[in-house]
PDB file of C-alpha atoms and ligand atoms in Angstrom:
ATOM      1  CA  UNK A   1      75.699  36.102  39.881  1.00  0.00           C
ATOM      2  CA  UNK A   2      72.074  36.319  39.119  1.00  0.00           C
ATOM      3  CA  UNK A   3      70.428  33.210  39.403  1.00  0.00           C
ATOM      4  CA  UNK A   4      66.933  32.494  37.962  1.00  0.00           C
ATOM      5  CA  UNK A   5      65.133  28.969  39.496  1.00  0.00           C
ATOM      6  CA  UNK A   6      62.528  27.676  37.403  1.00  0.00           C
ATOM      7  CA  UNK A   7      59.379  27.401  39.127  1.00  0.00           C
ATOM      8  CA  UNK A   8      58.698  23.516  38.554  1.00  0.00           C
ATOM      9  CA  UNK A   9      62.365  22.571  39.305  1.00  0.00           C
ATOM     10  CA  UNK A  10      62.140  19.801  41.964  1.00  0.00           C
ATOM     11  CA  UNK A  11      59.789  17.006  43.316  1.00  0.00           C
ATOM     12  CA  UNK A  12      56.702  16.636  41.338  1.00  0.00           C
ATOM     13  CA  UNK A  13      53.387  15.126  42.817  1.00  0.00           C
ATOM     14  CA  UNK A  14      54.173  11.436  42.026  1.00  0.00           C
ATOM     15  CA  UNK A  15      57.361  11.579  43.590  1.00  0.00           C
ATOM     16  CA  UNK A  16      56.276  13.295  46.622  1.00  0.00           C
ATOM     17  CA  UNK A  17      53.258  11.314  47.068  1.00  0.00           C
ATOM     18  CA  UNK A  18      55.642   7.887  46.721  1.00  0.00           C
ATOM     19  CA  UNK A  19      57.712   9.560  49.420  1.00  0.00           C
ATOM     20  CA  UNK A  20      55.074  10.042  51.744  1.00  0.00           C
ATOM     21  CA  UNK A  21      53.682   6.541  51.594  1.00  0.00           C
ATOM     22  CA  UNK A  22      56.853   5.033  52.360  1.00  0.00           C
ATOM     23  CA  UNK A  23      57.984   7.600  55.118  1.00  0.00           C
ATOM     24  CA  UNK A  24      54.381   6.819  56.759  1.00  0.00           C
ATOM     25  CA  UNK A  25      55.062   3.377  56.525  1.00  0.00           C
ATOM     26  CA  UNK A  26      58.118   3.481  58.753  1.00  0.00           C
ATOM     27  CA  UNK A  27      55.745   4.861  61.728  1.00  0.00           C
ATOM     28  CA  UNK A  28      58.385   7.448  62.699  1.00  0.00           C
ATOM     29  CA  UNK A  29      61.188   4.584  62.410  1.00  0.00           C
ATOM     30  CA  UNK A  30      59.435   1.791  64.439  1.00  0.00           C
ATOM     31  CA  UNK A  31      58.286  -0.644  61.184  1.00  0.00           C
ATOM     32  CA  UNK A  32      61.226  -1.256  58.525  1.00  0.00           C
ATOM     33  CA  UNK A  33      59.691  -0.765  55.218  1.00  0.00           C
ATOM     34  CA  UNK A  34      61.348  -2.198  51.938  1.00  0.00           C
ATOM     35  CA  UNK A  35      61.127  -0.917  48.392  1.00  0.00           C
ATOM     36  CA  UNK A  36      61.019  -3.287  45.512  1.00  0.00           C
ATOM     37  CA  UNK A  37      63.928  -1.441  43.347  1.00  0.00           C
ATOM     38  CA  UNK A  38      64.787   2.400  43.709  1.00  0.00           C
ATOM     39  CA  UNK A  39      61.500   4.127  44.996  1.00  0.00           C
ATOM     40  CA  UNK A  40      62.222   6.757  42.713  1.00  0.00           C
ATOM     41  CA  UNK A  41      65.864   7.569  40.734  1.00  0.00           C
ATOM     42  CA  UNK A  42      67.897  10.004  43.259  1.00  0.00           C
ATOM     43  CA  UNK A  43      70.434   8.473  44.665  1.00  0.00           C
ATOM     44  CA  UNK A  44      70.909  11.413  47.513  1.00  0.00           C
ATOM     45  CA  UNK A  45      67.393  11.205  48.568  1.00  0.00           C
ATOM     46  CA  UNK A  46      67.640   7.581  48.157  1.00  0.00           C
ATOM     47  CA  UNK A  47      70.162   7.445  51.295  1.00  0.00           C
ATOM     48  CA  UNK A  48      68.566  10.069  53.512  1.00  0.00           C
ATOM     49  CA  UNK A  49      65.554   7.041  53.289  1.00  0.00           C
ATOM     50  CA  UNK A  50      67.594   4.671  54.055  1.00  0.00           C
ATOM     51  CA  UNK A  51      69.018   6.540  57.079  1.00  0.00           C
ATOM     52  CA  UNK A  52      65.247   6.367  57.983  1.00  0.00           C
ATOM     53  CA  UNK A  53      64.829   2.697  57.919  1.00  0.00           C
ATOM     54  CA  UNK A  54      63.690   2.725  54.103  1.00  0.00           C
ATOM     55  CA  UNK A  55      65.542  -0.017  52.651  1.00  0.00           C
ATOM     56  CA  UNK A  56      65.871  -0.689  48.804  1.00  0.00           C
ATOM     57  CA  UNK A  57      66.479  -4.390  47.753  1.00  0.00           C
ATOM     58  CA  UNK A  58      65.918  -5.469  44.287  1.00  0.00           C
ATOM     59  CA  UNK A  59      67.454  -4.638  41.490  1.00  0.00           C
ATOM     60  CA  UNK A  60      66.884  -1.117  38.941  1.00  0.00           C
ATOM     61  CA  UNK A  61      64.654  -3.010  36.705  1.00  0.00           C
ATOM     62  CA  UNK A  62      62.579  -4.663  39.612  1.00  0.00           C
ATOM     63  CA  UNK A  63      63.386  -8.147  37.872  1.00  0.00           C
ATOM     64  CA  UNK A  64      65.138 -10.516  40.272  1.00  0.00           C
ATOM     65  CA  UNK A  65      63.614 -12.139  43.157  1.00  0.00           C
ATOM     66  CA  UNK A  66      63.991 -10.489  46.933  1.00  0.00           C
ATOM     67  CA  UNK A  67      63.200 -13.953  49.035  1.00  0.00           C
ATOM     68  CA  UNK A  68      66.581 -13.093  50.585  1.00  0.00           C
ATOM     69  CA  UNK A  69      66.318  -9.679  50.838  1.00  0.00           C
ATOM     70  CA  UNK A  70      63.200  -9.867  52.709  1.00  0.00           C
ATOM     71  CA  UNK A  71      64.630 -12.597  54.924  1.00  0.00           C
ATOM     72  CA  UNK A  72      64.730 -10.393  58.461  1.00  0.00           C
ATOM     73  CA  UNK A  73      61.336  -9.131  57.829  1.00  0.00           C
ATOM     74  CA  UNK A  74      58.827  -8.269  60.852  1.00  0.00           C
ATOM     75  CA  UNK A  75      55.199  -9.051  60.928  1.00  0.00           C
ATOM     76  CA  UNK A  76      54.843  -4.701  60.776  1.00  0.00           C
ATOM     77  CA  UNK A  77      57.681  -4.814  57.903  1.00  0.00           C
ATOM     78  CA  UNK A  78      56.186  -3.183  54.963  1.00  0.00           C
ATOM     79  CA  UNK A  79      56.691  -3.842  51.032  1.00  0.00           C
ATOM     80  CA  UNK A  80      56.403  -0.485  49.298  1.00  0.00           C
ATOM     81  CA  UNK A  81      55.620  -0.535  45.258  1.00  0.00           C
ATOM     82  CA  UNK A  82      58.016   2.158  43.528  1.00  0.00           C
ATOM     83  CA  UNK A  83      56.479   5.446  41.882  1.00  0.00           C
ATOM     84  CA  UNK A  84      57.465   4.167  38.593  1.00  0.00           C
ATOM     85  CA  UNK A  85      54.610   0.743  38.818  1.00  0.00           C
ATOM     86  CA  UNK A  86      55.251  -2.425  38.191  1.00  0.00           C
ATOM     87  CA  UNK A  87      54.166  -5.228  35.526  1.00  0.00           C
ATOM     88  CA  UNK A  88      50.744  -7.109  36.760  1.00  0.00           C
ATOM     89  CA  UNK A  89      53.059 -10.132  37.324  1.00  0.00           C
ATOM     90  CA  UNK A  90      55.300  -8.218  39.555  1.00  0.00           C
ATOM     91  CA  UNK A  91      52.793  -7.377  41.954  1.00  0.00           C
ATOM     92  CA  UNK A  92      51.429 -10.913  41.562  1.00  0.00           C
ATOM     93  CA  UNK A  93      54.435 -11.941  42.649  1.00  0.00           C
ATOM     94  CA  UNK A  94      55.244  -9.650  45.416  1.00  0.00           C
ATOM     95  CA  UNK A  95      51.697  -9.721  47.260  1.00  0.00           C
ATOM     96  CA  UNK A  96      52.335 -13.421  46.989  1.00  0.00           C
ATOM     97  CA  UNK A  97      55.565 -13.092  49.699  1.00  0.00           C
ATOM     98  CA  UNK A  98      53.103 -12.533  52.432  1.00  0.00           C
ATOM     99  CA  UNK A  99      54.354  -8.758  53.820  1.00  0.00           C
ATOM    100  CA  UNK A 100      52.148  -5.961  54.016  1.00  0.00           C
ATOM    101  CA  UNK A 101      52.515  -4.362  50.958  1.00  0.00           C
ATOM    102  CA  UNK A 102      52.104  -0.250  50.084  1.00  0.00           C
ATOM    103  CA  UNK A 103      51.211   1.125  46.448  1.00  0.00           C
ATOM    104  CA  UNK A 104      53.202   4.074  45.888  1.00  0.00           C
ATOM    105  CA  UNK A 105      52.985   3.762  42.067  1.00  0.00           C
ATOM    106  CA  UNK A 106      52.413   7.640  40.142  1.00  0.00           C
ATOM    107  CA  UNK A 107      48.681   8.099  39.501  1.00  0.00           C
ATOM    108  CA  UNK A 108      49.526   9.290  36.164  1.00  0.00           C
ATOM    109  CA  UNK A 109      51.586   6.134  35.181  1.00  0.00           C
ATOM    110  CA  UNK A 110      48.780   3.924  37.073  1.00  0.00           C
ATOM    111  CA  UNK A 111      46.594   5.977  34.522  1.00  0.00           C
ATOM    112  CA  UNK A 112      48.906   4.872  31.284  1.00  0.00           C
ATOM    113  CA  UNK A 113      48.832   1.364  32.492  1.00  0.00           C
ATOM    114  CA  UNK A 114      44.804   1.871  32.881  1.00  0.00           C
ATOM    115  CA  UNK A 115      44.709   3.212  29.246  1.00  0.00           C
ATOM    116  CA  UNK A 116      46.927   0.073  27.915  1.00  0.00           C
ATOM    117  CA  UNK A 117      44.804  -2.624  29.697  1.00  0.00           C
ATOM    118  CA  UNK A 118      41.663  -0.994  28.707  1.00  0.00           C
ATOM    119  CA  UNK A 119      42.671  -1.438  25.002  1.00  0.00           C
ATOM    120  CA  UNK A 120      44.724  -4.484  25.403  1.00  0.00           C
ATOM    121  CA  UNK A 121      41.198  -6.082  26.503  1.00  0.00           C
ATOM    122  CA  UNK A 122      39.212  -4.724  23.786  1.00  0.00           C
ATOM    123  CA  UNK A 123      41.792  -6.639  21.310  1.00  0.00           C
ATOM    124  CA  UNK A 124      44.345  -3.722  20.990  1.00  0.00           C
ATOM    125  CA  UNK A 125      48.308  -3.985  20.220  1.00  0.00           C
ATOM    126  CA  UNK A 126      49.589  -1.441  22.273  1.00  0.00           C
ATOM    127  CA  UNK A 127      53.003   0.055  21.249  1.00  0.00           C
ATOM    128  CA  UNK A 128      55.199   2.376  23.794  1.00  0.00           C
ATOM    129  CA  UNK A 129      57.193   5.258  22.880  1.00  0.00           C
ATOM    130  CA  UNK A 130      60.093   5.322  25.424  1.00  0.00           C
ATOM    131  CA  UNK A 131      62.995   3.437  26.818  1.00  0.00           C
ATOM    132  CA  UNK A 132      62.322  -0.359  26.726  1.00  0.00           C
ATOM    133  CA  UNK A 133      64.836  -0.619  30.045  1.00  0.00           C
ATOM    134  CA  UNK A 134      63.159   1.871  31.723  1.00  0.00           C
ATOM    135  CA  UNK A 135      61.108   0.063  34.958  1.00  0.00           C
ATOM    136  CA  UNK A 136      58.008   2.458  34.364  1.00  0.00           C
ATOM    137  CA  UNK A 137      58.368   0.932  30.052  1.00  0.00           C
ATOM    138  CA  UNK A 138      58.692  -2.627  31.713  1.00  0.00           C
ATOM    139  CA  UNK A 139      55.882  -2.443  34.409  1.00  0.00           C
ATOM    140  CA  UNK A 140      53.490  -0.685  31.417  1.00  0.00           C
ATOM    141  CA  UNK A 141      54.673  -3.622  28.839  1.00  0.00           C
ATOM    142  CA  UNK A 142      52.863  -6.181  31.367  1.00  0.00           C
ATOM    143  CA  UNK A 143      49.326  -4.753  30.945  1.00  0.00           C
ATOM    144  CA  UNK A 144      49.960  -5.510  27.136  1.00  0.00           C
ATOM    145  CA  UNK A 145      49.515  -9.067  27.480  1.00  0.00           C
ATOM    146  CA  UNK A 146      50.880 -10.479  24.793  1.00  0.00           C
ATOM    147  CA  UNK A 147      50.539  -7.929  22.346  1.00  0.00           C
ATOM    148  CA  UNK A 148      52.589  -4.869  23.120  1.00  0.00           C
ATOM    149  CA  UNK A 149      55.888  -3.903  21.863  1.00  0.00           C
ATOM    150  CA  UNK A 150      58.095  -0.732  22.754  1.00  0.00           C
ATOM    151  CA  UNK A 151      60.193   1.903  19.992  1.00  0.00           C
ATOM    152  CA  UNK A 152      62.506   4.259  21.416  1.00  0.00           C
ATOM    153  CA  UNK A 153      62.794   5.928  17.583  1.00  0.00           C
ATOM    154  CA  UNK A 154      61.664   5.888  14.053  1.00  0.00           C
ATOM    155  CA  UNK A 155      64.103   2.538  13.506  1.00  0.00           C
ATOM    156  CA  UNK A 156      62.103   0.787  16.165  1.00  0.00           C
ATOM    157  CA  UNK A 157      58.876   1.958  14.175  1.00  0.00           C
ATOM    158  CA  UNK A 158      60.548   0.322  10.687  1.00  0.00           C
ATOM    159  CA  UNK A 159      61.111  -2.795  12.240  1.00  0.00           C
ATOM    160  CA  UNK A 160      57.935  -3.681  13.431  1.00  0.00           C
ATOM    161  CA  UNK A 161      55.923  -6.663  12.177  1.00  0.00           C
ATOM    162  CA  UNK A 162      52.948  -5.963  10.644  1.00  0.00           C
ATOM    163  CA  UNK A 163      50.457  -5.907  12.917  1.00  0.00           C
ATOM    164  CA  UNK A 164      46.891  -7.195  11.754  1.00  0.00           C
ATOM    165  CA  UNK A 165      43.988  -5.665  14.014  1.00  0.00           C
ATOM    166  CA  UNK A 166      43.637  -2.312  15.883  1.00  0.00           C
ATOM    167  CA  UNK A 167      46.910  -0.863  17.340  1.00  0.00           C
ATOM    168  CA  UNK A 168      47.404   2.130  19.972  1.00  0.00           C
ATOM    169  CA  UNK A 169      50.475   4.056  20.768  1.00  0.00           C
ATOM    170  CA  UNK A 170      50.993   5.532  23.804  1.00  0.00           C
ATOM    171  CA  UNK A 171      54.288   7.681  25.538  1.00  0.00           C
ATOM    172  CA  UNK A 172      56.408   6.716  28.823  1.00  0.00           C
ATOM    173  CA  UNK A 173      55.579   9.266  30.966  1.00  0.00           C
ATOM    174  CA  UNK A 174      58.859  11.639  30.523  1.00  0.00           C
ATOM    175  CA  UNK A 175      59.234  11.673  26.904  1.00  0.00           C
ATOM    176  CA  UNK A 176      59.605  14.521  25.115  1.00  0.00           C
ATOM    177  CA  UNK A 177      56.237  16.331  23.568  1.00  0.00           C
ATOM    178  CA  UNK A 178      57.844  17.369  20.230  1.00  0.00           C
ATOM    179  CA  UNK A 179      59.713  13.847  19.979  1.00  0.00           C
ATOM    180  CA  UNK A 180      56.305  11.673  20.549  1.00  0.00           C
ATOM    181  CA  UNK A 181      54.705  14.342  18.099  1.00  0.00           C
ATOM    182  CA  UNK A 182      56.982  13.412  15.603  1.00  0.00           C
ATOM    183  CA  UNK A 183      56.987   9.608  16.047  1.00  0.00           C
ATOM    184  CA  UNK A 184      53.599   9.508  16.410  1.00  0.00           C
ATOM    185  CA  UNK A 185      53.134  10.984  12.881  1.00  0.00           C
ATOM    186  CA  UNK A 186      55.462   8.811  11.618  1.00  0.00           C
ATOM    187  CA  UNK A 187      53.756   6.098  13.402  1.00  0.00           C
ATOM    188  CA  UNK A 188      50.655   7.167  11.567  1.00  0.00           C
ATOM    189  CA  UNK A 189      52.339   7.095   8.075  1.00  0.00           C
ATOM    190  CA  UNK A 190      53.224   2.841   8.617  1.00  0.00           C
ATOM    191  CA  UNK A 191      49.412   2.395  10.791  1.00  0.00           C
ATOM    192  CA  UNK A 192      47.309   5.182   9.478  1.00  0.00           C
ATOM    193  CA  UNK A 193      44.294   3.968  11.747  1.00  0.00           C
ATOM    194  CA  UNK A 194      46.634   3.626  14.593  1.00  0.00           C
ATOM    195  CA  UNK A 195      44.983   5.119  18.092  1.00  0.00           C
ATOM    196  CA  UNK A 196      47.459   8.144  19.275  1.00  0.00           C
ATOM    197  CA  UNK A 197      47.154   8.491  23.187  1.00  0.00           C
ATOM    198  CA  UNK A 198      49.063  11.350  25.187  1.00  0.00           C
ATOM    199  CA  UNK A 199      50.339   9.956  28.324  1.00  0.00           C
ATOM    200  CA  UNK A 200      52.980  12.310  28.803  1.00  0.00           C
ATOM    201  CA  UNK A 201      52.158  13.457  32.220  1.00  0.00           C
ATOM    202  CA  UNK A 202      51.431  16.941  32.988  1.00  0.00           C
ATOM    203  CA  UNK A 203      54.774  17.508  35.636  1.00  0.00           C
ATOM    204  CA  UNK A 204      57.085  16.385  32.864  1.00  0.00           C
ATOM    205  CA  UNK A 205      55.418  18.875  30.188  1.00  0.00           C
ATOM    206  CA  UNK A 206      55.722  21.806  32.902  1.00  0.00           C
ATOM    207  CA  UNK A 207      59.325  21.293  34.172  1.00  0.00           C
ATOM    208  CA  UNK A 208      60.016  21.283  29.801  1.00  0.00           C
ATOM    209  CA  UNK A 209      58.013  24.257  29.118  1.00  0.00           C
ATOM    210  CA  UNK A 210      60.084  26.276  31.882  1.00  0.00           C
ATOM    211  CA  UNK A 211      63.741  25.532  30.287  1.00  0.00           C
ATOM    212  CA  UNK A 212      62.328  27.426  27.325  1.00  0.00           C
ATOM    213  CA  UNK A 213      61.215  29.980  30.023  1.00  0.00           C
ATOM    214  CA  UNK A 214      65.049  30.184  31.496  1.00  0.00           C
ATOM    215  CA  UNK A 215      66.088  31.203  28.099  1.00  0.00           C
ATOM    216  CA  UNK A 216      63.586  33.649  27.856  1.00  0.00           C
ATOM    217  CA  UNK A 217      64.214  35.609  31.189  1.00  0.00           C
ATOM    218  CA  UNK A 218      68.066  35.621  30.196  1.00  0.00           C
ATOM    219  CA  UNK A 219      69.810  32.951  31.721  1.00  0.00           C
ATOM    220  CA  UNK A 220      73.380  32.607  30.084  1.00  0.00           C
ATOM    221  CA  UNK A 221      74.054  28.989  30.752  1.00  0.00           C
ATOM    222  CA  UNK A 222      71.863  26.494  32.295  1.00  0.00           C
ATOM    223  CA  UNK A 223      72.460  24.235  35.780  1.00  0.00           C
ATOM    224  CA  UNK A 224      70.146  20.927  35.684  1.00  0.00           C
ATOM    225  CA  UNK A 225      70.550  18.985  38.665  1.00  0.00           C
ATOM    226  CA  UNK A 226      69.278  15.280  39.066  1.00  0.00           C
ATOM    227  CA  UNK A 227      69.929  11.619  38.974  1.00  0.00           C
ATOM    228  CA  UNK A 228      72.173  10.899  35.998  1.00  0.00           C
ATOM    229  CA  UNK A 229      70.061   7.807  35.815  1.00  0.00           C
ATOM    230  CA  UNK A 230      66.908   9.765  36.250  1.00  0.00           C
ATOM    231  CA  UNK A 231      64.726   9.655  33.075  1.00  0.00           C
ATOM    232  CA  UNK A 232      63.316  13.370  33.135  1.00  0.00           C
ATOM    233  CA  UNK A 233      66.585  14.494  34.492  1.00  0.00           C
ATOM    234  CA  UNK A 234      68.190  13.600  31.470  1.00  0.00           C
ATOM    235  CA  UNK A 235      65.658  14.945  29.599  1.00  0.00           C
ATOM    236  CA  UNK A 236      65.727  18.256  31.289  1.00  0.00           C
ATOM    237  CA  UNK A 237      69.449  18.224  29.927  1.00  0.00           C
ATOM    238  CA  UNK A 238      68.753  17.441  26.850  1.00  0.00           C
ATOM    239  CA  UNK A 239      66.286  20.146  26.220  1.00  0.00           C
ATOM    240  CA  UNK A 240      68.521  22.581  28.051  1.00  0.00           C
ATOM    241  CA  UNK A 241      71.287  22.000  25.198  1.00  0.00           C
ATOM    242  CA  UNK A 242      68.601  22.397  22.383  1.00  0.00           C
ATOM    243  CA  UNK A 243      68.447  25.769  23.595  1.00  0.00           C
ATOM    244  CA  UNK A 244      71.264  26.820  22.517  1.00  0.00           C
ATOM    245  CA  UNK A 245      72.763  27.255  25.901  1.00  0.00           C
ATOM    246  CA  UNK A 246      75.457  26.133  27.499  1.00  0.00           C
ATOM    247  CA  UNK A 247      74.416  23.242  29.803  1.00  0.00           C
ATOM    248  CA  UNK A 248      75.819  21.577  32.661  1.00  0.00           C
ATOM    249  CA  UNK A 249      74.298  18.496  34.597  1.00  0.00           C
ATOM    250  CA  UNK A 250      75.220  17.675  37.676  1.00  0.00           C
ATOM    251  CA  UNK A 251      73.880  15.588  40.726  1.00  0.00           C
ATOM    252  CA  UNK A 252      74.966  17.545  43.694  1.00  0.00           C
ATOM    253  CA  UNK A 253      76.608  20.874  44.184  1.00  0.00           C
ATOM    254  CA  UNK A 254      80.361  18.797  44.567  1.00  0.00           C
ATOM    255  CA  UNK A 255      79.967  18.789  40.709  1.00  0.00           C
ATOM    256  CA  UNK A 256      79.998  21.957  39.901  1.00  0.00           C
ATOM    257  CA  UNK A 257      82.411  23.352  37.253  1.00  0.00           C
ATOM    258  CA  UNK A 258      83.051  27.041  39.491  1.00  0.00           C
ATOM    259  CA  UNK A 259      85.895  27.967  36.998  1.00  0.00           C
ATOM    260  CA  UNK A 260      83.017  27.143  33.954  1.00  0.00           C
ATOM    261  CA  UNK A 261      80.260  28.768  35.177  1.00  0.00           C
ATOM    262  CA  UNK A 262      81.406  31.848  37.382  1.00  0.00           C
ATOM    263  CA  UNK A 263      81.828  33.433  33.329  1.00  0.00           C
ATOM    264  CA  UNK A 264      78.405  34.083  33.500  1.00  0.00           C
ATOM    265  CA  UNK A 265      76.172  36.590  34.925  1.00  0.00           C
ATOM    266  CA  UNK A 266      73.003  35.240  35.122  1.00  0.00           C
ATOM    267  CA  UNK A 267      72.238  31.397  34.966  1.00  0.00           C
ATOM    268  CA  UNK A 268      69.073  29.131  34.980  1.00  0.00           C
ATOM    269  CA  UNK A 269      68.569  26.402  37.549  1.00  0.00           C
ATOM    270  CA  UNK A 270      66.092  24.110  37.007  1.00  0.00           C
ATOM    271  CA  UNK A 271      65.691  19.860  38.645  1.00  0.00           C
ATOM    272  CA  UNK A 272      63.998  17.020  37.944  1.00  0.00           C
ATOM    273  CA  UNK A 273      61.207  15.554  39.185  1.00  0.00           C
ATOM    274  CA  UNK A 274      63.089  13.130  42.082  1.00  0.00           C
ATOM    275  CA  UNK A 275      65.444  15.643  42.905  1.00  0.00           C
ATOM    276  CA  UNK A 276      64.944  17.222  46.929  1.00  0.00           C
ATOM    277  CA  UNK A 277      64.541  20.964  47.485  1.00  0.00           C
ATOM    278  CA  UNK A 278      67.974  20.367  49.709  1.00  0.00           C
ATOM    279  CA  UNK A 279      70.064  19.843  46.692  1.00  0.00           C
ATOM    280  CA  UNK A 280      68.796  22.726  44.933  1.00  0.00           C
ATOM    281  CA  UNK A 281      69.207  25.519  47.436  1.00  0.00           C
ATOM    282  CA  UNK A 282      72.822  24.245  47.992  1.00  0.00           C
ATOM    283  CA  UNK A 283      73.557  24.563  44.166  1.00  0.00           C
ATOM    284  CA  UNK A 284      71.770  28.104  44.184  1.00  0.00           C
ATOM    285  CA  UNK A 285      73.622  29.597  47.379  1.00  0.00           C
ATOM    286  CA  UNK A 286      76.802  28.280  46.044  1.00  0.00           C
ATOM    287  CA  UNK A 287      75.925  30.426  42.141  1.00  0.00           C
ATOM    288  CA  UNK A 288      74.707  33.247  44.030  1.00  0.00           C
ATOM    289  CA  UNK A 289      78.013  33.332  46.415  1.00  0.00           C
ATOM    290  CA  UNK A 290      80.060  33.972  43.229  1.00  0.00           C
TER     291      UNK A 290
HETATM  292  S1  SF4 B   1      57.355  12.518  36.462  1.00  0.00           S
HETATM  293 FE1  SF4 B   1      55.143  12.360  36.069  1.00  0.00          FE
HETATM  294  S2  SF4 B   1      54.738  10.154  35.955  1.00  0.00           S
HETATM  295 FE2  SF4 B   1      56.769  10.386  36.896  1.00  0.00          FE
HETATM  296  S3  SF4 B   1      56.347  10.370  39.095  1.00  0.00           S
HETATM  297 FE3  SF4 B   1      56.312  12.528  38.451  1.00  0.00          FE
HETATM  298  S4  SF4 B   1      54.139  12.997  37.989  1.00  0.00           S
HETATM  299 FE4  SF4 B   1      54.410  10.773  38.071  1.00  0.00          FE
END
């Protein structure tokens, strides 16, 4: 079997970076760092950090308090901030527990979060297109003050208040570029003034450009491997199926459906952005064995 990788499949730079700031933090296994919720949403690479004394305690949503979690901590334990950011009262609160504490939020959702204060001070509602249980949606809802609400879809749009005053809408990070098109016009028909920002950040447009580009170069069917609770995983797999193709989604290389896919000659593989190099070589030797 012919198998064609995409070029961006795999960790992007926020992911990477977050990564690296928390596997520095461990100084080669002699500090115990802690991560306030998953780090980022791969629950493979999440236990190969936890073999190396990374330690998640939280919960998804980076809600609850971790008093008790952080209850063995050393004066060289460190408290690492996940890629996806968290709300201005978050960090409030977590600075206040006293540990060392590590930023390892994405520059480019740091940057969406810069874009919603900025306008939130200047008198602003700010509106979010994306998944209001996402951790990245509820981090960036916090630098709305009071005045920031979040639509997943053009039904979220309708039931809006009205809003008296300027408004801006802006994208979660991993949303789709023809989707936030779309709802942004629509946006535009119910706030014509309304501010449009795009703060969909480059890695996500990339690794979407190049399912297109599986398509293109032949693929038959196409593999996308990643956290099924990964935002941009999912994504990936939903674009995949708008393609026409055959798609299959699958978090490690136990998933796959041989009988389903060894019909094929040639098939796309492409990741998301939290998913390790080591899980896509395994799903590529095992295509190209058959
Ligand atoms: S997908 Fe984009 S926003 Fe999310 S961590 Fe990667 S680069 Fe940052």
């Amino acid at each position: 079997m012919k198998v064609i990788r995409a070029k961006s499949a795999g960790f992007c730079f926020g992911v990477e970076r977050a990564i690296d700031i928390a596997t520095t933090c461990t100084e080669g296994g002699k500090c115990r760092v802690y991560t306030d919720g998953p780090l980022i949403h791969n629950r493979q690479m999440m236990e190969k950090l936890t073999a190396s004394g990374i330690l998640e305690i939280g919960d998804y949503k980076s809600e609850k308090s971790i008093e008790d979690d952080i209850d063995g901590a050393q004066d060289d334990s460190v408290l690492v901030f996940r890629a996806h950011g968290v709300s201005p009262e978050r960090r409030e609160y977590l600075k206040s527990l006293g540990m060392r504490c590590k930023d390892a939020t994405c520059p480019d959702v740091g940057k969406i979060a810069g874009v919603i204060k900025m306008h939130s001070n200047k008198g602003f509602t700010a509106v979010i297109f994306g998944d209001p249980d996402h951790p990245e949606v509820i981090g960036l809802l916090g630098y709305a003050g009071k005045k920031g609400f979040v639509v997943k879809n053009k039904e979220d749009v309708d039931k809006l208040p009205n809003i008296a005053g300027e408004i801006c809408l802006v994208s979660q990070s991993t949303m789709f570029t023809d989707d936030y098109r779309e709802l942004a016009e629509y946006f535009k028909r119910r706030f014509p003034d309304a501010k449009v920002i795009d703060t969909i950040c480059g890695a996500t447009k990339e690794r979407q450009k190049d399912v297109g580009v599986l398509a293109e170069k032949g693929a038959q069917a196409i593999i996308v491997i990643g956290g099924k609770h990964s935002a941009n995983t999912v994504k990936l797999a939903i674009m995949a199926r708008r393609t026409g193709l055959p798609c299959f989604h699958i978090e490690t290389v136990k998933e796959l459906d041989i009988e389903a896919v060894k019909k094929f000659d040639t098939v796309g593989v492409t990741a998301g952005a939290s998913t390790p190099d080591f899980l896509i070589d395994e799903v590529c030797r095992k295509l190209e064995e058959l």
